[in-house]
Coordinates of C-alpha atoms and ligand atoms in Angstrom, one line a residue:
M647 CA 17.7 8.7 21.4
S648 CA 18.3 11.7 19.5
K649 CA 17.8 10.4 16.0
K650 CA 14.3 8.8 16.9
K651 CA 13.0 12.4 18.2
H652 CA 14.0 13.8 15.2
K653 CA 12.0 11.3 13.2
F654 CA 9.1 12.5 16.1
T655 CA 9.0 15.9 15.0
Y656 CA 10.0 15.4 11.5
Y657 CA 6.5 12.7 10.8
L658 CA 4.4 16.1 12.5
K659 CA 6.0 18.4 10.1
Q660 CA 5.0 16.1 7.3
L661 CA 1.4 15.8 8.3
I662 CA 1.4 19.3 8.7
P663 CA 0.3 20.3 5.1
Y664 CA -2.4 17.8 4.6
I665 CA -4.1 19.4 7.9
V666 CA -3.2 23.2 6.7
R667 CA -5.6 22.7 3.3
D668 CA -8.5 21.9 5.8
K669 CA -7.5 24.1 9.1
W670 CA -11.6 24.6 9.5
L671 CA -12.8 22.1 10.3
F672 CA -9.9 21.0 12.4
L673 CA -9.6 24.1 14.8
F674 CA -13.6 23.0 15.0
G675 CA -13.3 20.2 15.8
I676 CA -10.8 21.2 18.5
F677 CA -13.0 24.1 19.6
A678 CA -15.9 22.0 19.9
M679 CA -13.8 19.1 21.4
L680 CA -12.7 21.7 24.3
V681 CA -16.0 22.9 25.0
T682 CA -17.4 19.6 25.3
S683 CA -15.0 18.4 27.3
S684 CA -15.5 21.6 30.5
L685 CA -18.9 21.2 29.8
R686 CA -18.9 17.7 30.8
L687 CA -17.7 19.7 34.4
I688 CA -20.5 21.6 34.8
D689 CA -23.5 19.9 35.1
P690 CA -22.7 18.2 38.6
L691 CA -22.0 21.6 39.5
L692 CA -25.5 22.4 39.0
I693 CA -26.6 19.1 40.4
A694 CA -24.8 19.5 44.3
H695 CA -26.2 23.7 44.1
I696 CA -29.4 21.9 44.6
I697 CA -29.1 19.5 47.0
D698 CA -26.5 21.4 48.7
K699 CA -28.7 25.7 48.4
S700 CA -31.7 24.8 46.4
V701 CA -33.1 22.5 48.7
P702 CA -32.4 23.7 51.9
D703 CA -33.4 26.4 51.0
K704 CA -37.3 25.3 49.7
N705 CA -35.9 27.3 46.7
M706 CA -38.8 26.6 44.4
A707 CA -38.0 28.8 41.7
E708 CA -34.4 28.3 42.0
M709 CA -34.7 24.7 41.3
I710 CA -36.3 24.7 38.3
R711 CA -33.7 26.9 37.1
Y712 CA -31.2 25.4 37.9
G713 CA -32.8 22.0 36.1
M714 CA -32.9 24.1 32.9
Y715 CA -29.5 25.8 33.4
F716 CA -28.6 21.2 33.7
V717 CA -30.9 20.3 31.2
G718 CA -29.1 23.0 28.7
V719 CA -25.6 22.4 29.3
I720 CA -26.0 18.1 28.8
A721 CA -28.5 19.5 24.7
I722 CA -25.5 21.5 24.3
T723 CA -22.7 19.1 25.1
G724 CA -25.0 16.3 23.0
I725 CA -24.8 18.7 19.7
L726 CA -20.9 19.9 20.2
S727 CA -20.3 15.7 20.8
Y728 CA -22.5 15.1 17.9
V729 CA -20.8 17.6 15.7
Q730 CA -17.0 17.2 16.7
V731 CA -17.1 13.5 15.9
L732 CA -18.8 14.6 12.4
L733 CA -16.2 16.8 11.4
L734 CA -13.4 14.8 12.7
S735 CA -14.1 11.7 10.7
K736 CA -14.6 13.8 7.5
L737 CA -11.6 15.4 8.6
G738 CA -9.9 11.4 9.2
I739 CA -11.1 10.0 5.6
K740 CA -10.4 13.6 3.4
I741 CA -6.7 13.3 4.6
I742 CA -6.0 10.6 4.8
T743 CA -7.4 9.6 0.7
R744 CA -5.4 12.3 -0.2
F745 CA -2.8 10.7 1.5
K746 CA -3.1 7.6 -0.1
F747 CA -3.4 8.8 -3.4
N748 CA 0.0 10.8 -2.9
I749 CA 1.6 7.4 -1.9
F750 CA 0.4 5.6 -5.3
R751 CA 1.8 8.5 -7.2
H752 CA 5.1 8.4 -5.5
L753 CA 5.0 4.3 -6.4
L754 CA 4.2 4.8 -9.7
K755 CA 7.7 6.8 -10.6
L756 CA 10.1 4.6 -8.3
P757 CA 12.9 2.8 -10.5
I758 CA 11.9 -1.2 -11.9
A759 CA 15.0 -2.7 -9.6
W760 CA 12.5 -1.3 -6.3
F761 CA 10.3 -3.5 -7.7
N762 CA 12.2 -5.9 -7.7
E763 CA 13.7 -6.2 -3.8
Q764 CA 9.6 -5.2 -2.7
P765 CA 6.8 -8.4 -1.8
V766 CA 4.5 -5.9 -3.5
G767 CA 1.0 -7.4 -2.7
E768 CA 2.3 -7.4 0.6
L769 CA 3.4 -3.5 0.6
I770 CA -0.1 -2.0 -0.3
A771 CA -2.1 -4.3 1.9
R772 CA 0.1 -3.1 4.6
V773 CA 0.0 0.8 3.3
E774 CA -3.9 0.4 3.1
S775 CA -3.8 -0.8 6.7
D776 CA -1.4 1.4 7.6
S777 CA -3.2 4.8 6.4
E778 CA -6.1 3.6 8.7
R779 CA -4.3 3.7 11.0
V780 CA -3.0 7.3 10.1
R781 CA -6.2 8.4 10.0
G782 CA -7.3 7.3 13.2
L783 CA -5.4 10.2 14.5
F784 CA -6.9 12.5 13.0
S785 CA -10.6 11.0 13.7
H786 CA -10.8 10.4 16.7
L787 CA -7.2 9.9 18.6
S788 CA -5.6 13.0 19.5
I789 CA -9.1 14.5 19.8
T790 CA -9.6 12.0 22.3
I791 CA -6.1 12.1 24.5
I792 CA -6.6 15.8 24.5
G793 CA -10.3 16.1 25.8
N794 CA -9.7 13.6 28.3
L795 CA -6.6 15.2 30.1
V796 CA -8.6 18.9 29.4
F797 CA -11.4 17.3 31.5
F798 CA -9.2 15.0 33.7
V799 CA -7.5 18.4 34.9
G800 CA -10.2 20.2 35.0
V801 CA -11.5 17.0 37.4
V802 CA -8.4 18.2 39.3
V803 CA -9.4 22.1 39.6
V804 CA -12.3 21.9 41.2
L805 CA -12.6 19.2 43.3
L806 CA -8.9 21.1 44.7
V807 CA -11.0 23.9 45.3
R808 CA -14.2 21.9 46.7
E809 CA -12.4 19.9 49.1
S810 CA -8.6 19.8 48.7
K811 CA -7.7 16.4 51.0
V812 CA -9.9 14.3 49.7
T813 CA -8.6 15.2 46.1
L814 CA -4.8 15.0 47.6
Y815 CA -5.9 10.9 48.7
L816 CA -7.5 10.1 45.5
I817 CA -5.5 11.7 42.6
P818 CA -2.2 9.1 43.4
I819 CA -4.6 6.4 43.8
I820 CA -5.9 6.5 40.6
I821 CA -2.9 7.9 38.9
I822 CA -1.9 3.9 39.9
L823 CA -4.3 2.6 38.7
A824 CA -3.8 4.7 35.6
V825 CA -0.7 3.4 35.1
S826 CA -1.2 -0.2 36.1
Y827 CA -3.6 -0.2 33.4
Y828 CA -1.8 1.1 30.6
F829 CA 0.3 -1.9 31.4
L830 CA -2.1 -4.6 31.5
I831 CA -3.7 -3.3 27.5
R832 CA 0.3 -3.1 26.5
Y833 CA 0.8 -6.8 28.0
I834 CA -2.6 -7.3 26.2
S835 CA -1.5 -6.1 22.5
K836 CA 1.1 -8.7 22.4
F837 CA -1.0 -11.7 22.4
Y838 CA -3.0 -9.1 20.0
R839 CA 0.4 -8.6 17.2
K840 CA 0.4 -12.9 17.6
I841 CA -3.7 -13.2 16.6
R842 CA -2.6 -10.6 13.7
E843 CA 0.1 -12.9 12.3
M844 CA -1.5 -16.4 13.0
N845 CA -4.2 -14.5 10.7
A846 CA -2.2 -13.3 8.1
D847 CA -1.2 -15.7 8.0
I848 CA -4.0 -17.9 7.1
T849 CA -5.0 -15.7 4.5
A850 CA -2.2 -15.7 2.4
K851 CA -1.8 -19.6 2.9
I852 CA -5.9 -19.3 1.7
T853 CA -4.6 -16.9 -1.0
D854 CA -2.2 -19.5 -2.4
Y855 CA -4.3 -22.7 -2.8
V856 CA -6.8 -20.4 -4.2
Q857 CA -5.1 -19.3 -7.1
G858 CA -3.5 -23.0 -7.3
M859 CA -7.3 -24.0 -7.5
P860 CA -6.8 -26.1 -10.9
V861 CA -4.1 -28.1 -9.1
V862 CA -5.0 -28.4 -6.1
Q863 CA -8.6 -30.3 -7.7
T864 CA -7.0 -33.0 -10.2
L865 CA -4.4 -33.8 -7.7
N866 CA -7.3 -34.7 -5.8
R867 CA -5.6 -31.7 -2.8
E868 CA -8.9 -30.9 -1.0
D869 CA -8.6 -33.1 2.3
C870 CA -5.3 -32.2 2.6
I871 CA -5.2 -28.6 2.8
I872 CA -7.9 -28.7 4.7
D873 CA -6.6 -30.3 7.7
R874 CA -3.6 -28.1 7.1
L875 CA -6.2 -24.9 7.5
R876 CA -7.9 -26.9 10.1
V877 CA -4.3 -27.2 11.8
S878 CA -4.0 -23.7 12.1
S879 CA -7.3 -22.3 12.6
E880 CA -7.4 -25.0 15.5
K881 CA -4.1 -22.8 17.0
K882 CA -5.1 -19.3 17.0
K883 CA -8.5 -20.4 18.3
R884 CA -7.1 -22.0 20.8
F885 CA -5.2 -18.9 21.5
E886 CA -7.3 -16.7 20.7
I887 CA -10.2 -17.8 23.4
K888 CA -7.4 -17.7 26.0
T889 CA -6.7 -13.6 25.2
S890 CA -9.8 -12.9 25.1
F891 CA -10.2 -14.4 28.7
I892 CA -7.4 -13.3 30.6
E893 CA -8.5 -9.4 28.6
Y894 CA -12.3 -9.5 30.6
S895 CA -10.6 -10.9 33.0
A896 CA -8.3 -8.5 33.6
S897 CA -10.3 -4.8 33.0
S898 CA -13.2 -6.4 34.5
S899 CA -11.3 -6.2 37.8
F900 CA -10.2 -2.7 36.8
L901 CA -13.2 -1.7 36.7
F902 CA -14.4 -3.0 39.5
V903 CA -11.8 -1.4 41.7
F904 CA -12.8 2.1 40.2
N905 CA -16.7 2.6 40.1
V906 CA -17.0 0.3 43.3
G907 CA -13.4 0.9 45.5
L908 CA -13.2 4.7 44.5
V909 CA -16.3 5.0 45.5
A910 CA -16.3 3.2 48.6
L911 CA -12.8 4.9 49.8
I912 CA -14.5 8.6 49.3
I913 CA -17.5 7.3 50.9
L914 CA -15.4 5.9 53.7
I915 CA -13.4 9.8 53.7
T916 CA -15.7 12.0 53.7
S917 CA -18.9 10.2 55.8
P918 CA -17.1 12.2 59.2
K919 CA -16.4 14.5 57.3
I920 CA -20.7 14.9 56.1
I921 CA -21.6 14.0 59.7
G922 CA -19.6 16.5 61.4
G923 CA -21.0 19.1 58.9
L924 CA -17.0 19.6 57.5
V925 CA -18.3 18.5 53.5
S926 CA -21.3 19.1 52.4
I927 CA -23.3 16.3 50.3
G928 CA -23.0 18.2 47.0
T929 CA -19.5 17.6 47.2
L930 CA -19.9 13.9 47.5
F931 CA -22.5 13.2 45.0
V932 CA -20.0 15.9 42.2
F933 CA -16.9 13.6 43.8
I934 CA -19.0 10.5 43.0
Q935 CA -20.0 11.7 39.1
Y936 CA -16.7 12.9 38.0
I937 CA -14.6 9.6 38.6
S938 CA -17.0 8.0 37.2
R939 CA -17.0 10.1 34.3
L940 CA -13.8 9.8 34.7
I941 CA -13.0 6.3 34.7
W942 CA -13.9 5.5 31.3
P943 CA -11.5 8.0 30.0
L944 CA -8.4 7.2 31.9
L945 CA -9.4 3.4 30.9
Q946 CA -9.5 4.9 27.4
I947 CA -6.3 6.5 27.7
S948 CA -3.9 3.6 27.8
E949 CA -5.0 2.1 24.8
D950 CA -5.5 5.6 23.2
V951 CA -1.8 6.2 23.9
M952 CA -1.0 2.9 22.3
Q953 CA -2.6 3.4 19.5
V954 CA -1.1 6.9 19.0
Q955 CA 2.4 5.1 19.1
R956 CA 1.2 2.8 16.8
A957 CA 0.4 5.2 14.3
F958 CA 3.5 6.8 14.1
V959 CA 5.0 4.0 13.5
S960 CA 2.6 2.9 10.9
L961 CA 3.0 7.0 9.3
G962 CA 6.9 6.1 9.7
R963 CA 5.9 2.7 7.4
I964 CA 4.6 5.3 5.4
L965 CA 7.1 8.0 5.0
E966 CA 9.6 5.4 4.2
L967 CA 7.8 4.5 0.8
T968 CA 7.6 7.8 0.2
E969 CA 11.0 8.5 0.4
A970 CA 12.3 6.1 -1.8
T971 CA 14.3 7.2 -4.7
S972 CA 12.5 7.8 -7.6
E973 CA 13.1 7.7 -11.1
D974 CA 12.8 11.3 -11.2
D975 CA 15.8 11.5 -9.1
L976 CA 17.5 9.1 -10.7
H977 CA 17.8 10.3 -14.3
R978 CA 18.2 13.3 -14.6
G979 CA 18.3 13.2 -17.8
S980 CA 17.1 16.2 -20.2
A981 CA 18.7 15.4 -23.9
L982 CA 15.8 15.8 -26.6
P983 CA 16.5 11.5 -27.7
Y984 CA 17.6 12.1 -31.7
F985 CA 17.7 8.5 -32.8
E986 CA 18.0 8.9 -36.6
E987 CA 21.2 6.2 -36.7
D988 CA 21.2 3.5 -34.7
I989 CA 21.5 2.1 -30.7
V990 CA 25.1 1.2 -29.7
F991 CA 25.6 -0.8 -26.6
D992 CA 29.3 0.0 -25.9
H993 CA 31.0 -2.7 -23.5
V994 CA 27.9 -3.1 -21.6
W995 CA 28.6 -4.8 -18.4
F996 CA 25.1 -5.5 -16.1
A997 CA 24.7 -6.7 -12.7
Y998 CA 21.7 -6.8 -10.7
K999 CA 23.8 -7.0 -7.8
D1000 CA 27.5 -6.4 -6.9
E1001 CA 29.2 -8.6 -9.1
E1002 CA 27.3 -10.5 -10.0
W1003 CA 27.8 -10.3 -14.1
V1004 CA 25.1 -10.9 -15.7
L1005 CA 25.5 -9.4 -18.6
K1006 CA 29.6 -9.7 -19.8
D1007 CA 30.8 -7.0 -21.8
V1008 CA 28.1 -7.0 -23.9
S1009 CA 28.7 -5.0 -28.0
L1010 CA 26.4 -4.6 -29.8
T1011 CA 24.8 -2.2 -32.3
I1012 CA 21.1 -1.5 -33.7
P1013 CA 21.0 -0.1 -37.2
K1014 CA 17.5 2.6 -37.3
G1015 CA 15.2 0.2 -39.9
K1016 CA 16.6 -3.4 -38.9
R1017 CA 15.7 -5.7 -36.5
I1018 CA 17.6 -7.4 -34.7
A1019 CA 17.1 -10.6 -33.3
L1020 CA 18.3 -12.5 -29.6
V1021 CA 18.6 -15.8 -29.5
G1022 CA 20.1 -18.6 -26.4
A1023 CA 18.7 -20.7 -23.3
S1024 CA 17.3 -18.8 -20.7
G1025 CA 18.8 -17.1 -18.6
S1026 CA 21.3 -15.7 -20.8
G1027 CA 20.8 -12.0 -20.4
K1028 CA 18.0 -11.4 -23.0
T1029 CA 15.6 -10.1 -21.3
T1030 CA 18.4 -8.3 -19.4
T1031 CA 19.9 -6.3 -22.7
I1032 CA 16.6 -5.7 -23.3
S1033 CA 15.6 -3.5 -19.9
L1034 CA 18.5 -1.7 -20.4
L1035 CA 17.6 0.0 -23.1
C1036 CA 14.5 0.5 -21.5
A1037 CA 16.5 2.2 -19.0
F1038 CA 14.5 0.4 -16.3
Y1039 CA 18.0 0.5 -14.5
P1040 CA 21.4 1.6 -15.0
V1041 CA 24.0 0.0 -16.7
T1042 CA 26.8 -1.1 -14.3
R1043 CA 30.0 -0.5 -16.7
G1044 CA 30.3 0.7 -20.4
Q1045 CA 27.2 2.2 -22.1
I1046 CA 24.3 2.7 -24.5
L1047 CA 24.7 5.1 -26.4
V1048 CA 21.6 6.6 -28.8
D1049 CA 23.0 8.4 -31.9
G1050 CA 25.8 8.5 -29.8
V1051 CA 24.0 10.1 -26.9
P1052 CA 24.4 8.7 -23.6
L1053 CA 21.2 7.6 -22.5
T1054 CA 21.9 8.7 -19.0
E1055 CA 21.6 11.8 -20.8
I1056 CA 18.2 11.8 -22.4
N1057 CA 15.0 12.3 -21.2
L1058 CA 13.5 9.5 -20.0
R1059 CA 10.1 10.0 -20.4
L1060 CA 11.0 11.3 -23.7
W1061 CA 12.5 8.1 -24.6
R1062 CA 10.3 5.4 -23.6
E1063 CA 7.8 7.4 -25.6
K1064 CA 9.9 6.1 -29.2
I1065 CA 9.9 2.4 -27.6
G1066 CA 7.3 0.4 -27.5
L1067 CA 7.8 -3.0 -25.2
I1068 CA 5.9 -6.2 -25.4
L1069 CA 7.0 -8.8 -22.6
Q1070 CA 6.9 -12.1 -22.8
D1071 CA 4.0 -12.7 -20.3
I1072 CA 1.6 -10.5 -21.5
F1073 CA -0.1 -7.0 -18.6
L1074 CA -3.5 -6.8 -19.1
F1075 CA -5.3 -3.7 -17.3
P1076 CA -8.4 -3.8 -15.5
G1077 CA -11.0 -2.0 -18.3
N1078 CA -12.6 -2.7 -21.2
I1079 CA -10.7 -4.1 -24.5
T1080 CA -10.5 -0.4 -26.1
E1081 CA -8.9 0.9 -23.0
N1082 CA -6.0 -1.9 -22.7
I1083 CA -4.7 -1.1 -26.2
R1084 CA -4.7 2.7 -25.5
V1085 CA -4.4 2.0 -22.0
Y1086 CA -6.4 4.7 -20.9
N1087 CA -4.7 7.8 -23.2
D1088 CA -7.9 9.3 -24.3
D1089 CA -5.7 11.2 -27.1
I1090 CA -5.1 8.4 -29.0
P1091 CA -8.6 8.3 -31.4
A1092 CA -10.6 5.2 -32.2
E1093 CA -8.9 5.6 -35.5
K1094 CA -6.0 4.5 -34.4
V1095 CA -6.7 1.6 -32.1
R1096 CA -9.7 0.3 -35.1
Q1097 CA -6.0 0.2 -37.4
A1098 CA -4.0 -1.6 -34.6
I1099 CA -6.5 -3.6 -34.4
G1100 CA -7.1 -4.0 -38.4
I1101 CA -3.3 -5.4 -39.0
V1102 CA -2.4 -7.8 -36.2
S1103 CA -6.3 -9.4 -37.3
L1104 CA -8.4 -8.8 -34.1
D1105 CA -11.3 -7.9 -35.7
D1106 CA -12.5 -11.3 -36.1
F1107 CA -12.5 -12.1 -32.3
I1108 CA -14.2 -8.7 -31.9
E1109 CA -16.8 -8.8 -33.4
K1110 CA -17.4 -12.2 -31.7
Q1111 CA -17.7 -10.2 -28.6
E1112 CA -20.3 -8.9 -27.8
R1113 CA -20.1 -6.1 -26.5
G1114 CA -17.3 -5.3 -28.9
L1115 CA -14.3 -3.1 -28.0
E1116 CA -16.5 -2.6 -24.7
T1117 CA -15.8 -6.2 -23.7
E1118 CA -14.0 -6.2 -20.5
L1119 CA -11.4 -7.9 -20.0
A1120 CA -11.6 -9.6 -16.7
E1121 CA -8.5 -9.3 -14.3
R1122 CA -5.7 -11.1 -14.8
G1123 CA -7.2 -11.8 -19.0
Q1124 CA -8.8 -15.1 -18.1
N1125 CA -11.4 -14.7 -20.1
I1126 CA -9.3 -14.6 -23.5
S1127 CA -6.8 -17.0 -24.7
Q1128 CA -2.7 -16.1 -24.3
G1129 CA -2.9 -15.8 -28.3
E1130 CA -5.4 -13.1 -28.3
K1131 CA -3.7 -11.4 -25.4
Q1132 CA -0.7 -12.0 -27.2
L1133 CA -3.1 -9.9 -30.0
I1134 CA -4.2 -7.6 -27.4
S1135 CA -0.6 -5.9 -27.0
F1136 CA 0.8 -6.5 -30.7
A1137 CA -2.1 -3.9 -31.2
R1138 CA -1.8 -1.6 -28.2
A1139 CA 3.0 -1.2 -29.4
L1140 CA 1.2 -0.4 -32.9
A1141 CA -1.6 2.2 -31.2
F1142 CA 1.2 4.1 -29.5
E1143 CA 3.1 4.3 -32.6
P1144 CA 6.9 3.6 -31.7
E1145 CA 10.1 3.7 -33.1
V1146 CA 11.6 1.3 -32.2
I1147 CA 9.6 -2.5 -31.1
I1148 CA 11.3 -4.4 -28.2
M1149 CA 10.0 -7.7 -28.2
D1150 CA 10.1 -10.9 -25.3
E1151 CA 8.4 -13.9 -27.1
A1152 CA 6.2 -15.2 -25.6
T1153 CA 7.3 -19.4 -25.6
A1154 CA 4.0 -19.7 -24.0
S1155 CA 2.8 -23.3 -26.5
I1156 CA 0.2 -21.9 -29.2
D1157 CA -1.8 -24.1 -31.2
P1158 CA -0.1 -23.3 -34.6
Q1159 CA -3.4 -21.5 -37.0
T1160 CA -2.8 -18.7 -34.2
E1161 CA 1.4 -19.3 -34.1
A1162 CA 0.9 -18.5 -37.5
K1163 CA -1.5 -15.2 -37.5
I1164 CA 0.8 -13.8 -34.7
Q1165 CA 3.3 -14.1 -36.9
R1166 CA 1.3 -11.9 -40.1
S1167 CA 0.6 -9.9 -37.3
M1168 CA 4.1 -9.4 -36.3
N1169 CA 5.4 -9.5 -39.6
E1170 CA 3.4 -6.2 -39.9
V1171 CA 3.4 -4.4 -36.5
L1172 CA 7.2 -4.8 -37.6
S1173 CA 7.3 -3.6 -41.0
G1174 CA 9.7 -1.0 -41.0
K1175 CA 10.4 -0.1 -37.6
T1176 CA 13.5 -1.1 -35.5
A1177 CA 13.2 -4.1 -33.6
V1178 CA 15.0 -6.3 -31.2
I1179 CA 13.6 -9.1 -30.0
V1180 CA 14.2 -12.0 -27.8
A1181 CA 13.4 -15.0 -30.2
H1182 CA 12.1 -18.1 -29.5
R1183 CA 10.1 -19.0 -33.2
L1184 CA 12.6 -19.7 -36.9
T1185 CA 10.6 -17.9 -37.9
S1186 CA 11.4 -14.6 -36.0
V1187 CA 15.2 -15.4 -36.6
I1188 CA 15.5 -15.9 -40.3
D1189 CA 14.0 -12.5 -41.4
A1190 CA 16.3 -10.7 -39.0
D1191 CA 19.1 -8.6 -40.2
Q1192 CA 21.1 -9.7 -37.8
I1193 CA 21.2 -12.7 -34.9
L1194 CA 22.9 -12.0 -31.3
L1195 CA 23.5 -15.2 -29.6
F1196 CA 24.1 -15.3 -26.2
R1197 CA 25.1 -17.1 -23.8
D1198 CA 26.3 -17.4 -20.2
G1199 CA 26.0 -13.8 -20.7
E1200 CA 27.7 -13.2 -23.4
I1201 CA 27.4 -12.2 -27.2
I1202 CA 29.3 -16.0 -27.9
D1203 CA 28.2 -15.4 -32.4
R1204 CA 27.0 -12.8 -35.0
G1205 CA 25.6 -12.6 -38.5
T1206 CA 22.6 -12.9 -40.3
H1207 CA 20.1 -16.7 -40.4
F1208 CA 22.5 -18.5 -43.3
E1209 CA 25.9 -16.8 -42.0
L1210 CA 26.0 -18.4 -38.2
L1211 CA 24.4 -22.2 -40.1
G1212 CA 27.6 -21.9 -41.3
S1213 CA 30.1 -20.5 -38.8
S1214 CA 27.9 -21.3 -35.6
K1215 CA 28.4 -24.5 -34.2
D1216 CA 25.3 -22.8 -30.6
Y1217 CA 23.2 -22.2 -33.6
R1218 CA 22.6 -25.0 -35.8
R1219 CA 22.7 -26.3 -32.3
F1220 CA 19.8 -24.4 -31.7
V1221 CA 17.7 -24.3 -35.4
E1222 CA 17.9 -28.4 -34.7
L1223 CA 16.0 -27.9 -31.0
Q1224 CA 13.7 -25.4 -33.3
L1225 CA 12.9 -28.2 -36.4
M1226 CA 11.7 -31.1 -33.2
P1227 CA 8.7 -30.3 -32.7
T1228 CA 8.6 -31.2 -29.2
E1229 CA 11.1 -29.2 -28.2
N1230 CA 8.8 -26.5 -29.9
T1231 CA 7.8 -25.6 -27.1
S1232 CA 10.3 -25.3 -24.4
E1233 CA 12.5 -22.8 -22.9
Ligands
LIG1830 N1 15.2 -9.3 -11.4 C1 16.4 -10.0 -11.2 N2 16.7 -10.1 -10.4 C2 18.2 -10.6 -10.0 N3 18.5 -11.0 -10.9 C3 17.9 -11.5 -12.2 C4 17.1 -10.6 -12.8 N4 16.3 -11.1 -13.7 C5 17.1 -11.5 -14.2 N5 18.2 -12.3 -13.0 C6 19.1 -13.3 -13.5 O1 19.6 -12.5 -14.5 C7 20.3 -13.6 -15.5 C8 19.5 -13.8 -17.1 O2 18.4 -13.4 -17.3 P1 17.2 -12.9 -18.1 O3 18.2 -11.6 -18.6 O4 16.1 -12.8 -18.1 O5 17.9 -14.1 -19.2 P2 17.0 -14.6 -20.2 O6 16.0 -13.7 -20.4 O7 17.9 -14.5 -21.7 O8 16.1 -16.0 -19.8 C9 20.0 -15.0 -14.7 O9 20.7 -15.5 -14.0 C10 18.6 -15.2 -13.8 O10 18.4 -15.1 -12.6
LIG1831 MG1 13.2 -13.7 -21.0

């Protein structure tokens, strides 16, 4: 397939820039590899010389000299292989670190829509293992493969020169053995793939169970889960045992044929010639030495070739990732965002995919400085509306205008700078409270962080902490309450001084005191700002300058609280539900 071929060279081309940055490391590694491969050919020849010449001549001085050469060659080979391994693993680590970094940098710029379609956790894990495979390409694979090929060619040449007939017998046998070993390895690798899949399956299960631990323990499901895991592990165990049996039986048979069979064959072929004086004992020695040195590379080359194939598959997957269209490519608008008047949704239609309309002909106006509340049942399109406002997705039909300029023509980063988004699912980053409030943006002075904290009345909470603002927030914020998380997210929005606050109200049940506190903080956060709030609390709605009532992707009623109380049956129903305490937390 020409496409595949194109891809292979394409992949190589992608790697070149990474190698070029460390070209000396690379070139020296290659050089060391060539020298060691050639040196490995020489030492048997030195011994052969001693056997064939020095011993019959009883030339002691020459024996000692050749003995010294022998020691020298071995020492240099050892040192060079050591240096080569060191340099190349360094090269591999450097290249792959840069490589992974570039992938992550690209990931950060991918559109939200892309993340919706990807199981991101799985993806990151795959990048990790794929990169490891690609690393092998630099650190040892290419080197051992090329080195062994050089050695193999060298062996064939030297043997042909010394004793062409015997060599010509041997070569086809060796090649046939190597090729059949390759097929054996390929066969066995299928088993290994299956084992990896089983492993992944078990790991995924365990992860899920651990995440659901409170449920597991309260429902006393521990035994049941152990049983399920036992079944999977048993299955995997039996399969692994079978695999290792096949693998070791087959590879020991091969080793036996190589080691014993080939050597016996050589002796068989050469003995008559040695007796007839046609072949020297030194040559026999060289043959046996070379063959024994070839065994390992020949067995190894099958595995190496497959590893290279896998590395290229991995490389392909990674490169595919870096080719995914980034936001910079999608959203090329360059106009500066001026927001002095209003934001207008002008007959906006939107579908996440195809023609499954989630928003149908939505028109609305958000005047500067006003507070707009979106209410409506779950799934009616409120979150989608604010996602469009943040330009996470392009609108399918119609347009969004900021002071009359289409959002698509506005510079995306600058537009987002104006927005403070507070989501339903509050996200905490790994780090302490300060870092979470300014999201690693050191341009925001500590004073402003303090101020933001004061406005949302988080001071009490922070004073209670031993390390104050330096308090580390545990993974996913498990060491703080839902309400405190909410306040941190308010402080975060404030610290960035946005012009427009967009808020998807949390629906998690929060106690009345915290609720009141959050309400107060919210009013502080919103005062004087343009705000779009997906509102579940009546209190957020009453103060709104306009309420938009969503149903099935359409705005069915709009007005202030009191206007709607009079005119909208659906709104009255919404208010009634709010007033019933048991329904207060439902959505
Ligand atoms: N990322 C998404 N991909 C596909 N469909 C989605 C996505 N997000 C929301 N939807 C669908 O769009 C509709 C509106 O959802 P949403 O805007 O989240 O409603 P609300 O915030 O009012 O509860 C729902 O039917 C929901 O299933
Ligand atoms: Mg929502």
